[in-house]
Amino acid sequence: SEFAYAFFSLLIDQDGRMPEYAVSFSGPSRNTTQDAATLAFRQPSHTNTLGPRRLDGGLLPISEVAALVFQEDAFSGTQAQHATLIRRCAIGRPDAQVAVLNKCRDTFEALDKDGDGEISISETSKWLTLLDIQRINQEVHRKGSLVSLASQFVERRGKGSTIFLPELLTEFGHLLESVEASPSVAASFAMLRLHASNTDARVCGETVVRYLQNILRTPRDVRLWKVSTMNSAFIARVGRIKGGPELMKAVGFSNDGNVLSLEGTSQHGGKLKTLPPAQLSLLEQKLAEVEAELAAMDGAPSVPAAVRILKTSGCSMSELRGAVDTALNCVVNILKNPKDQRLFRIKVRNIKFNQSIGRIPGGIALMEAAGFILVDGGRALELQGTSTSSDDQHKSFKFPSLEKETESFLYRRKADLEAALYDLDQEASDPPPQRGAVTNQSNIKGTNQITCKGAKESSGSAQIRAAYLKKEVGAEVTKFLNGKTNAQRAQLKLLKETFNLADVTGNGFIGPKDLMALWRSEGKDPNEVKAVEWVRDRDLDADGLISFGEFVGSFRPLLAPSNKGWEKELGTENALILSPDDKLGCSPIVLAFGLIKLMSSLYECNSAIQFIITLITRVLTSPSVPMHWKIDLADKEVKSRIVRLVGGKDLLVAFGFTENSQKPSLLSLTDGQGGEYDELPPKVLQQLAERLKVLQAHARGLEFPSIPDVVAVGGAVATLKENGSKIPWWRCIESIVAVLNKILSPEVRSTKDDETVRTVTTSGSGGTTSKRLFAVRNGLSILVALGFREVPGGGALLLPATADRPTLTARLVEMKAGLAWLQRDASSELADQRHQKAESANKTS
C-alpha cells in the first residue's frame, strides 16, 4: 500500500488524471460515469493507514497525514514510530520538505532527554526555533513570529502538559508545506525521463542548452535574460513537458508572471547592464550539468561541449572550423550510404583525418560527440555499436543496427554540427572594434559578409582564384559568358538582371545580407542560416561572396550549350541552325523536369519536385525499407502533387520506377526482370544518387523564375509529339511564341491597359491560334502555366497586366530554343508527306 501511494504521488497529475501511457495499464474505471483515465480518490469507509489523497488527486497536507498516523494505534513515540511517521509524511514531497521533516524528528528526539517519546509543551517554541524555518518560510512574517505562534498553541493546550511529534506536525505542518528549493538539474531530468518520451526530454534539454549558450555568448544582451512562457516555441519544447519548467528553474530562471527571468536580474529595475562574473560562472556550471545529462541519454558527449574543448586547445579558427566540417562530412556520408561498412571506421593516422582533426587536441572528443569511439588501442575510430569490439569503455551506449535509432542519433548530431558551424561563422564575422568607415570596394565587399571571409586578395591569391574558377566553372561557362548566340545572349541578359536584383547593396557581389534583404522584400523568410548556406554552396573561391561568374556557374546545367547541335552560327547570323545529325543530348530526368516546368505553374512545379527529391532522399538513406521505394499512384497526396501534372509520372519512371504488372497504380524499383528487391543494391543506389543530383541541379533554377532553363524546357519542347507527329506541336508552340513576342514587344509596354494584346481567343471562331491550341492535348496548359486566366463568360484567356515580364521573357527564351528542334523534325515530316503524296500521284497517273 505504501508503494501504491508513492506511485500515485509520483505519477498522477495534479488534476487527478493519469498520463496517457499509463491508462492502458490501469484498466477501465469502475465508475462508468467518469473518464477511464481519471482516478477518483474517494474517502474509504475504513481508516486508510497511509492517509488518502484528496478527491482532486493532490497530496494530503502534512498536518492531515500526521493526524491520521497519530490516530491509528496507541502512539508511544518510539523511534520506529517516528521513522514510520516521517516516511509517510515524506511520500511524494520535494527533497527540501523531506529534509525539513527529518530535521523535525531529529530535533524532537534531541529535546526528548528521557527518551519517553514526549517533550514538554513549553519546549515547543525552542523546537520551532531550532528548525530554523524562518529562513525558508516567509509565511511567519504575515502571521506573526514563531514565538507568538508557539505561545498561542501552548495557551490552547495548557501549560505543564506534554506533546508527541505527530501533534506538533499536525499543528505546524502548514509551515513545512511552503518550504521550497530550486530543483537540481539531475532531479529535473529524472522528472523528464519519467513523464516524457526520450525525444521530448532531449529536445527540452537541448533548448535549455541553447538558452544558456546564448546568454554566455552575449551576457550584455538583456533580452536573453527573460523567456516568455506564452511563446509557442517555448511551450512546445519546454513548457508543456512535465519537468521542463523545473529544469529552467534548476539552471537559474525564476517565475515572474508570464516570464521566466534570470534570478537577480529583475530586482534591479533595468539598471543591470551585464551579468556579474559569479552568475556567469554559475550558468557555465549549470550548462555543464545539463550537457552531462544529455550525454548520459545519448551515450556520447554533446557537440557544443566538444567544440568548447577545441576552443581551449589553442587551435586557430580555420582549424576549428575545418575539424567541425570534417566531422560533419563523416556523419553525412554515413547517412547517405548507411550500408557502406567502410564509413563506420576511420584510421586515426589517416593523413587527411590527422591533418584536419587527429592532430588537434580535443579532436577525438569531437568525433566521440559525433558517435564514434576509439578502438584497437586508440589506433582507429569506430561508429558505436556497429561491431563486436570488446572495448567496454562505452558499453552503455549501443546501436542495435544502423536503422531507426542510429539514424535518429546521427541526424541529431548532423543538426548539432551544422549549428556549430553556423555559430563559428558568426563569431568569425563579428567586426573588429577598430573597423573604420567604408572607403573602398574591398570594404564594401566585406560589409556584406556574414561568414569569416572577404579579406582583400593579394596578387598571388588572385591568380590562384582565377585558376580555381577556370577549373571549377569550366570552359563552357567561360564560353557562355561571351554570349555569341541568340539563346546565350538572351539567357545572359536575364541572368545579369537577376543578379543585379539580388545584389541589393549594389557592390557587384551577392552576400548573405543581400539575400536576406531580397527574401524579405519578396515576403519570404529571411533566414540567416539559409542565406549563409546558399552562399557557401555557390562560393567557388571561398571568399564568402558570389560574383557574377560564380552566379552563372551555379546554373551551369541550365545554360544554353554551344555544342550538341544547340547553337551554330553561319556567317554573321546568330540564328539557331540545326543539321539532321544533331542529337538533343538530354537525359530522361531533364526532359521530364522540363515537361513539368513547361506545363505547370511555378508553385505546382516546386511542390512536385520537392516531393520527389524528398522521396528519393528517403530511399537513399533507408535502402533496406521497401515501403520507401514503392509508390501508390492512387494515394491522395501522390495524385495531387505528381500524377495530375504532365510529366509527373514520367519523372518517376526516369528514376527507374516501373509499373507493377498486377497493380498498375503501383510503381516500384525492380531488378529489370520484374523481381522486387529485399534491399537496394549499391549499383541502384548509385544510379539514384546520380539522377537525384541532376534533378537538384535543375531545381535550383526554380528559385529564380526569371532565369530560363534552356536545356530542360527547350529539350521538353523539342520532344513534344501528338499521335506520333511533331507537326501539331510545332504549330502550337509557334503560335504561343508569337503571342509572347507581341506581349513583350517594346511597342506594347506603353499599352498595358489594352487587353486585346494580352487576350487569346479560345472559342471556335478564334482563328489560327485557337485552332492550333486545340489541335494538341495540353496546349492550353502552357498558357495557364504562363499566367493566362479565363475571362468572365469564357471564350478567351487573359494575361493579367501585373504578369512578371522577366519571367515571361524566360519562358519565351526556353520555348524558342526548343522550337528550332520541332521545326527541323516537323519540316522533315512535311517533306516526307509531300514525297509520299507525289509518289501516290505518280502511281495513280
Short mmCIF file of N, CA, C and O in Angstrom, two decimals, residues 322-323 326-327 330 346-360:
data_model
loop_
_atom_site.label_atom_id
_atom_site.label_comp_id
_atom_site.label_asym_id
_atom_site.label_seq_id
_atom_site.Cartn_x
_atom_site.Cartn_y
_atom_site.Cartn_z
N GLY A 322 37.54 23.69 -39.72
CA GLY A 322 37.86 22.52 -40.54
C GLY A 322 37.58 21.22 -39.83
O GLY A 322 37.11 20.25 -40.44
N ALA A 323 37.85 21.19 -38.51
CA ALA A 323 37.59 19.98 -37.73
C ALA A 323 36.09 19.69 -37.67
O ALA A 323 35.65 18.55 -37.86
N THR A 326 34.85 18.49 -41.04
CA THR A 326 35.24 17.10 -41.31
C THR A 326 34.33 16.12 -40.56
O THR A 326 33.88 15.12 -41.12
N ALA A 327 34.06 16.42 -39.29
CA ALA A 327 33.15 15.55 -38.52
C ALA A 327 31.77 15.53 -39.14
O ALA A 327 31.12 14.47 -39.22
N CYS A 330 31.76 13.25 -42.16
CA CYS A 330 31.73 11.84 -41.77
C CYS A 330 30.30 11.39 -41.47
O CYS A 330 29.87 10.30 -41.90
N ILE A 346 37.38 4.72 -39.05
CA ILE A 346 38.34 5.72 -39.51
C ILE A 346 39.67 5.46 -38.81
O ILE A 346 39.72 5.37 -37.57
N LYS A 347 40.71 5.35 -39.59
CA LYS A 347 42.04 5.21 -39.01
C LYS A 347 42.53 6.56 -38.50
O LYS A 347 42.51 7.54 -39.24
N VAL A 348 42.97 6.57 -37.26
CA VAL A 348 43.39 7.83 -36.65
C VAL A 348 44.60 8.42 -37.38
O VAL A 348 44.75 9.63 -37.48
N ARG A 349 45.45 7.55 -37.94
CA ARG A 349 46.66 8.03 -38.62
C ARG A 349 46.43 8.31 -40.09
O ARG A 349 47.38 8.61 -40.81
N ASN A 350 45.18 8.23 -40.54
CA ASN A 350 44.88 8.62 -41.91
C ASN A 350 45.33 10.06 -42.13
O ASN A 350 45.07 10.94 -41.31
N ILE A 351 46.02 10.30 -43.25
CA ILE A 351 46.68 11.60 -43.46
C ILE A 351 45.66 12.74 -43.42
O ILE A 351 45.84 13.74 -42.72
N LYS A 352 44.58 12.60 -44.19
CA LYS A 352 43.60 13.68 -44.25
C LYS A 352 42.90 13.87 -42.91
O LYS A 352 42.70 15.01 -42.46
N PHE A 353 42.54 12.75 -42.27
CA PHE A 353 41.87 12.86 -40.97
C PHE A 353 42.81 13.47 -39.93
O PHE A 353 42.41 14.35 -39.16
N ASN A 354 44.04 13.02 -39.90
CA ASN A 354 45.00 13.53 -38.92
C ASN A 354 45.25 15.02 -39.13
O ASN A 354 45.43 15.77 -38.17
N GLN A 355 45.27 15.44 -40.39
CA GLN A 355 45.53 16.85 -40.68
C GLN A 355 44.38 17.74 -40.23
O GLN A 355 44.61 18.85 -39.74
N SER A 356 43.15 17.27 -40.37
CA SER A 356 42.01 18.12 -40.06
C SER A 356 41.52 17.98 -38.61
O SER A 356 41.04 18.94 -38.02
N ILE A 357 41.64 16.77 -38.03
CA ILE A 357 41.11 16.55 -36.68
C ILE A 357 42.12 15.90 -35.74
O ILE A 357 42.33 16.36 -34.62
N GLY A 358 42.73 14.80 -36.19
CA GLY A 358 43.54 13.98 -35.30
C GLY A 358 44.64 14.71 -34.58
O GLY A 358 44.92 14.45 -33.41
N ARG A 359 45.30 15.66 -35.26
CA ARG A 359 46.44 16.35 -34.64
C ARG A 359 46.02 17.45 -33.67
O ARG A 359 46.85 17.96 -32.92
N ILE A 360 44.74 17.83 -33.69
CA ILE A 360 44.27 18.92 -32.83
C ILE A 360 43.88 18.37 -31.46
O ILE A 360 43.10 17.42 -31.38
#
